[in-house]
Tab-separated table of C-alpha atoms and ligand atoms in Angstrom:
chain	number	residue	atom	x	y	z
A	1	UNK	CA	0.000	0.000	0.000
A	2	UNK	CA	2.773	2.341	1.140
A	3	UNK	CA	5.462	1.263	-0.708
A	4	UNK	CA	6.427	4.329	-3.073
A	5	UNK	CA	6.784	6.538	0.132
A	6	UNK	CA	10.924	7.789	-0.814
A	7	UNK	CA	9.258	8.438	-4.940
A	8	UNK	CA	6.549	9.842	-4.089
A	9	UNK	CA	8.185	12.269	-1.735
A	10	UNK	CA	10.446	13.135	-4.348
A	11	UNK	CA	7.822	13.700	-6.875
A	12	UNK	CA	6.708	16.293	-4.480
A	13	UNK	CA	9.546	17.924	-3.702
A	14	UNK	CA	9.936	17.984	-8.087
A	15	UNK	CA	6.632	19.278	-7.859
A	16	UNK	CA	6.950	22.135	-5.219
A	17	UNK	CA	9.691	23.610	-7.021
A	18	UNK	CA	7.824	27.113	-8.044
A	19	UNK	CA	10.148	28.439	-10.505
A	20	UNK	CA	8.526	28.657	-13.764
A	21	UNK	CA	11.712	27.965	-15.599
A	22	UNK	CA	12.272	24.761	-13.839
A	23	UNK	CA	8.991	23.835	-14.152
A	24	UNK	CA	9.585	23.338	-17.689
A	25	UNK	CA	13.141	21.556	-17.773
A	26	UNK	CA	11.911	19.008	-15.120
A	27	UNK	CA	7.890	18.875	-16.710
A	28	UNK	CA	9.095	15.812	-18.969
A	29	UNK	CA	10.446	14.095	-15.916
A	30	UNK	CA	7.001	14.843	-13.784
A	31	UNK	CA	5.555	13.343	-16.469
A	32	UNK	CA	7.385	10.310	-17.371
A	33	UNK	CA	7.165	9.661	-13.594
A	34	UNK	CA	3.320	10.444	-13.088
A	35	UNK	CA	2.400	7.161	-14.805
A	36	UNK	CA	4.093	5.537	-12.438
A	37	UNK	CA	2.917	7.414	-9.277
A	38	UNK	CA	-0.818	6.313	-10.106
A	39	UNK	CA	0.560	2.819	-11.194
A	40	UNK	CA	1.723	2.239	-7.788
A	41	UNK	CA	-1.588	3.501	-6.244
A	42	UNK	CA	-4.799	1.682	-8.048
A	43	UNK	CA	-6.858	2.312	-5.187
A	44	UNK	CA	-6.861	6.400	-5.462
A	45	UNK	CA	-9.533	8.320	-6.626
A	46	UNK	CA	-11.853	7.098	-5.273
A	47	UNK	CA	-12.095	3.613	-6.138
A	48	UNK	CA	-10.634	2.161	-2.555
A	49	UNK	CA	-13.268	0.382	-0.672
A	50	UNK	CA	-16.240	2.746	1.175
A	51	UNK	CA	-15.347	3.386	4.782
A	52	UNK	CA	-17.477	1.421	7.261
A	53	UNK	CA	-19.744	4.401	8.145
A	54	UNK	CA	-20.765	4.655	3.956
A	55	UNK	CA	-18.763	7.722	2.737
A	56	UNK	CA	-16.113	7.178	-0.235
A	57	UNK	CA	-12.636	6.656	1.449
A	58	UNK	CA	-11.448	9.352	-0.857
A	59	UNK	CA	-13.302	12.865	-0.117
A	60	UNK	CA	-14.908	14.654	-3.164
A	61	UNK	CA	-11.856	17.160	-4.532
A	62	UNK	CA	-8.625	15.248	-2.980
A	63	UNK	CA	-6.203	13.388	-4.779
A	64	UNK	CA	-4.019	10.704	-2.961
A	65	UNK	CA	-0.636	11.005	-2.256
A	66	UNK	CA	1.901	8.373	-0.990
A	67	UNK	CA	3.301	10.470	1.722
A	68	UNK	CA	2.280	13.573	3.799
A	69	UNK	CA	3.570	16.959	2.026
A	70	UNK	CA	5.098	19.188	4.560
A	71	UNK	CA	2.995	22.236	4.565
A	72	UNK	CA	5.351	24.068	6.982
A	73	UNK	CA	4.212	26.128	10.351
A	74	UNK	CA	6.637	27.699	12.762
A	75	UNK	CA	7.883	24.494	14.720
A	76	UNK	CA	8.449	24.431	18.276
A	77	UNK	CA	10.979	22.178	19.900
A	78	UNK	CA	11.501	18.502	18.277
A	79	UNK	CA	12.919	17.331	21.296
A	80	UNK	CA	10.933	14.919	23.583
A	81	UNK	CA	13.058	15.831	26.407
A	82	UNK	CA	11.442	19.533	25.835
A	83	UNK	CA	7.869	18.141	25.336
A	84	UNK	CA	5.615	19.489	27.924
A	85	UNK	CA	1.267	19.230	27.535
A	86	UNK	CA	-1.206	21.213	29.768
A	87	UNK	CA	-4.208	19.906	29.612
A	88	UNK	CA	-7.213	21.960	30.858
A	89	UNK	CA	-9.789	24.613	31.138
A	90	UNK	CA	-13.428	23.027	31.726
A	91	UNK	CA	-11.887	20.261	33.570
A	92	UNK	CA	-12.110	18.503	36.761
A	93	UNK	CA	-8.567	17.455	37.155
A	94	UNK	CA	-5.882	19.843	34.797
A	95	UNK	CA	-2.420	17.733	33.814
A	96	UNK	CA	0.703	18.672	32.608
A	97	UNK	CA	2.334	16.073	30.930
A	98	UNK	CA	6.104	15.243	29.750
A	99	UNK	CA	6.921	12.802	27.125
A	100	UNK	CA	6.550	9.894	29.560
A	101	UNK	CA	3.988	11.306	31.134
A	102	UNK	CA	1.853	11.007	27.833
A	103	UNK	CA	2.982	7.526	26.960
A	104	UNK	CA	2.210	6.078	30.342
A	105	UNK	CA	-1.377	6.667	29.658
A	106	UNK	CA	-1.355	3.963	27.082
A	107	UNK	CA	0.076	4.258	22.966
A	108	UNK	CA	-1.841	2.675	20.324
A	109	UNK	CA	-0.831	2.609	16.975
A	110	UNK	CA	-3.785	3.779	13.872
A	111	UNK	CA	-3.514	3.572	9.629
A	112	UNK	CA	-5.658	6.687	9.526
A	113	UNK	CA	-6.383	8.889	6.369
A	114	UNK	CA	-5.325	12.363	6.585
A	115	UNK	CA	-6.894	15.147	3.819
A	116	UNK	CA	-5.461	18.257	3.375
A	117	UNK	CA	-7.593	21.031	2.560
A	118	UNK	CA	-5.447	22.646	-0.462
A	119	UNK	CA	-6.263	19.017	-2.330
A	120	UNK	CA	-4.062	16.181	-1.473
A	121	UNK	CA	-5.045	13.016	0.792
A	122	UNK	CA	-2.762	10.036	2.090
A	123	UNK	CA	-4.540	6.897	2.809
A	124	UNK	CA	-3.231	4.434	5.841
A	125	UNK	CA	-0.578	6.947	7.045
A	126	UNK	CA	0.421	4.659	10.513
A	127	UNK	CA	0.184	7.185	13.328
A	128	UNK	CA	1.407	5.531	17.222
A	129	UNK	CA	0.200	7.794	20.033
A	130	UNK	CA	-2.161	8.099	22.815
A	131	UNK	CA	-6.017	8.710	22.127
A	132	UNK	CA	-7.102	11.431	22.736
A	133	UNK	CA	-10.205	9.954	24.324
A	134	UNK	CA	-8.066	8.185	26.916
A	135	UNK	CA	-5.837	11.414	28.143
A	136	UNK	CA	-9.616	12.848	28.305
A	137	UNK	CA	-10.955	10.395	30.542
A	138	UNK	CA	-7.954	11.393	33.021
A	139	UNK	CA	-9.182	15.008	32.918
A	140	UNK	CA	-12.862	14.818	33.389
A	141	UNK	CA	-14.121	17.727	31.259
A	142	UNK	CA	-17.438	19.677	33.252
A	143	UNK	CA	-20.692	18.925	31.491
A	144	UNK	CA	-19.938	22.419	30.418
A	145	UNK	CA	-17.070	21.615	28.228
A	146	UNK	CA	-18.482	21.632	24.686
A	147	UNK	CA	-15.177	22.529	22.519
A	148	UNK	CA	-11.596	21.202	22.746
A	149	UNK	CA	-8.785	23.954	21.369
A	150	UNK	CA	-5.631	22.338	20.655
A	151	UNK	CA	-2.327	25.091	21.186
A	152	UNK	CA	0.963	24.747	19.485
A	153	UNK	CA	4.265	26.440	19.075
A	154	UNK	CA	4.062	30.183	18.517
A	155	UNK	CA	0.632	30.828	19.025
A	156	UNK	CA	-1.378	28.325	16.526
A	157	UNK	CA	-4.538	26.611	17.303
A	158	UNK	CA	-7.499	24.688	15.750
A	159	UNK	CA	-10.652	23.940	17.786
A	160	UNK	CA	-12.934	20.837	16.947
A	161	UNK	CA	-15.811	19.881	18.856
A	162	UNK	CA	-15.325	17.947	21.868
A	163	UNK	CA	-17.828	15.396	20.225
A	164	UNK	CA	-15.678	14.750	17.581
A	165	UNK	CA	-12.560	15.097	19.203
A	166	UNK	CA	-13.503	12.376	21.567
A	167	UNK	CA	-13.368	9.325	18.709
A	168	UNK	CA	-11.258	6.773	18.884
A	169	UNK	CA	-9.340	7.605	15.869
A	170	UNK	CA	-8.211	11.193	17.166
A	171	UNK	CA	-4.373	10.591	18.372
A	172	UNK	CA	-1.960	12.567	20.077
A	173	UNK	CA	0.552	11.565	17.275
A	174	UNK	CA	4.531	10.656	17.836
A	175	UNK	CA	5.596	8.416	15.353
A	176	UNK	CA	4.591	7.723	11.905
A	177	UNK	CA	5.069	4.626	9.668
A	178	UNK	CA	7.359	3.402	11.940
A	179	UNK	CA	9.590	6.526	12.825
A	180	UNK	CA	9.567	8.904	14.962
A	181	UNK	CA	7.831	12.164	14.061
A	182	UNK	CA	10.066	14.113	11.817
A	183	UNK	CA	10.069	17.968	13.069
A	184	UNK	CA	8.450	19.203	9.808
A	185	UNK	CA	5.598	17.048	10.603
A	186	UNK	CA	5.039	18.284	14.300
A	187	UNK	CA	7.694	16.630	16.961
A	188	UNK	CA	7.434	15.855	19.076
A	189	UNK	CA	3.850	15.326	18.920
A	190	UNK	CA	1.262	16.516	16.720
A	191	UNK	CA	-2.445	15.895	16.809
A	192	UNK	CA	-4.118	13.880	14.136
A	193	UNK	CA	-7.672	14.481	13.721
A	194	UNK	CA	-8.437	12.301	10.608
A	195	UNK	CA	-12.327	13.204	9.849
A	196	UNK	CA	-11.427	16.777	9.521
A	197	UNK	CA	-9.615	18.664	7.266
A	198	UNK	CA	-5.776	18.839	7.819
A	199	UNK	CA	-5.124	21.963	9.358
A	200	UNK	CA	-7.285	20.671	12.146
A	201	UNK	CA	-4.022	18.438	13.376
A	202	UNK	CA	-2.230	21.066	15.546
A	203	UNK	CA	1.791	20.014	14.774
A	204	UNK	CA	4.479	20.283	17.815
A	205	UNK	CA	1.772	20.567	20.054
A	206	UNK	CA	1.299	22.412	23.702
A	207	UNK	CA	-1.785	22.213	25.150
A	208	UNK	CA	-5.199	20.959	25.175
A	209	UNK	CA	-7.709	23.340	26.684
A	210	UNK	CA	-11.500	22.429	27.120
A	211	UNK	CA	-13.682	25.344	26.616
A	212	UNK	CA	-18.007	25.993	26.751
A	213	UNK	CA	-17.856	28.545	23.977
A	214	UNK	CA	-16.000	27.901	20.737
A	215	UNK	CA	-13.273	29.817	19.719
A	216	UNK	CA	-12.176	29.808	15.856
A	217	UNK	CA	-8.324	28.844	15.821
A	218	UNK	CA	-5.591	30.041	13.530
A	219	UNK	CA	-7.036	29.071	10.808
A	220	UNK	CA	-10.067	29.366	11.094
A	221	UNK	CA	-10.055	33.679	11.726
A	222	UNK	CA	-8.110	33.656	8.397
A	223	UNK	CA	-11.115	32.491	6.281
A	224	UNK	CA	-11.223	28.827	6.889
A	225	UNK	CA	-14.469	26.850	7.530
A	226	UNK	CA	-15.284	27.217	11.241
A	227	UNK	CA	-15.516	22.807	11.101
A	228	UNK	CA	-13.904	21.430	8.242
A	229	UNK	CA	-15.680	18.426	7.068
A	230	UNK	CA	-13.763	17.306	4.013
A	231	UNK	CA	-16.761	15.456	2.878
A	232	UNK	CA	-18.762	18.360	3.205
A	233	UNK	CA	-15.861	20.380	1.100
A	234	UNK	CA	-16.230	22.574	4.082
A	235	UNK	CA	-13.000	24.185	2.997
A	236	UNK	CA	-13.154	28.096	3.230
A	237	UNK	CA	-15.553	30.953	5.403
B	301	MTE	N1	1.533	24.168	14.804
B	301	MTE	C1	1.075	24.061	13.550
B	301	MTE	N2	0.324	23.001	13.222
B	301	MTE	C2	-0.156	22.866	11.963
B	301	MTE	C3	0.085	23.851	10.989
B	301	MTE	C4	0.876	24.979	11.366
B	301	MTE	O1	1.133	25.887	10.560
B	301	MTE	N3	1.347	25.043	12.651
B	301	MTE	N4	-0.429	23.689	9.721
B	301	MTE	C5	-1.602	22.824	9.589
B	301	MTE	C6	-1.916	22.539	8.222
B	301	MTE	S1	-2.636	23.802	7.328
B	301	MTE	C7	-1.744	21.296	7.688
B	301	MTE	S2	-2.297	20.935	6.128
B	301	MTE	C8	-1.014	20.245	8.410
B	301	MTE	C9	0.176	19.780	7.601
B	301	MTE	O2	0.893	18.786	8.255
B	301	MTE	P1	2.207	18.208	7.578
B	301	MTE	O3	3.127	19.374	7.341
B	301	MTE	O4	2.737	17.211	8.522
B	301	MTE	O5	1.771	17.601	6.271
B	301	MTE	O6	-0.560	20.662	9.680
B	301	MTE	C10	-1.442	21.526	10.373
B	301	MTE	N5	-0.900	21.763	11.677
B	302	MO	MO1	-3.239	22.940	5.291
């Protein structure tokens, strides 16, 4: 399933080049190569299997990729040594977590689908962390708590509702495929909410803070949907 991961990430990087001139000289070479990179994925566009709750695995508008695209951000820290989580707001019992702190609570490992909003989707990406859903249990949210806002490194954050943030799937993310996080992708731990839109998984995350009132994230104040269902195409304002 994944095993074009080192061509396909250097399709991309062929393919984020922006200079025009370039463009051209290596256009033959995209080419030549983009047979290939659809050869080695039959299953995109659509045509993978339905997921089990009905909707096509493949969201209306994305195109699959072998490999997440790093879509930059201002990272914090990589180090695990420097991790450190606060958990709270509308909560009984507020944490703060270090790196063994978070794995203690139990690390599962997930093939989730990720779809990023500007087009591209990877199928199976293998994400190990902690769910979400467990750390939450620790916490106890207030009846109140309606909203979950994850914080990052300088500033960024994404809110989802607590609802949705509390399914199994949603992971508090330090390793994929088998490595540890690389720091473009969010180390040393990102969140990975898979049923929404990309932008949604917070990278080199900070804090989790449980809120009654929703509050529109970094994103989302900048003319992204407020939610972010990407089989809604709930994409922009
Ligand atoms: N802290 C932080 N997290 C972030 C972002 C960011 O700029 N800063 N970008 C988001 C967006 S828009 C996307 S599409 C994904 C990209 O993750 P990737 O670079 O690992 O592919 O991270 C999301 N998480
Ligand atoms: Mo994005």
């Amino acid at each position: 399933m994944k095993r074009n991961d080192t061509f396909a990430v250097a399709l991309d990087a062929l393919r984020s080049r922006r200079s025009f001139v370039r463009e051209a000289a290596i256009g033959t070479t995209i080419a030549a190569l983009g047979g290939l990179y659809y050869f080695a994925e039959p299953a995109a566009g659509g045509e993978a299997a339905p997921r089990p709750d009905g909707r096509p695995r493949v969201p209306p508008g994305q195109r699959v990729l072998q490999a997440l695209k790093p879509m930059g951000g201002e990272p914090g820290s990589a180090l695990r040594q420097d991790f450190k989580l606060a958990i709270g707001g509308e909560v009984e019992q507020p944490l703060q977590l270090d790196f063994a702190g978070l794995t203690a609570v139990g690390v599962t490992e997930l093939a989730l689908d990720v779809h990023c909003v500007t087009g591209w989707s990877v199928l199976g990406a293998r994400f190990k962390g902690v769910r979400l859903a467990e750390l939450v249990a620790r916490v106890r949210p207030k009846p109140s708590a309606r909203h979950v806002i994850f914080e990052a490194a300088h500033g960024y954050t994404a809110n989802v509702p607590l609802r949705e943030a509390l399914k199994p799937d949603v992971l508090l993310a330090f390793e994929l495929d088998g490595q540890a996080l690389a720091s473009r992708h969010g180390a040393p731990v990102r969140a990975v909410v898979p049923d929404l839109y990309f932008w949604k998984s917070a990278k080199w995350l900070t804090g989790i803070r449980f809120m009654t009132r929703d509050e529109p994230g970094f994103w989302e104040v900048r003319g992204y949907n407020n939610h972010g269902d990407p089989w809604l195409e709930e994409r922009y304002g």
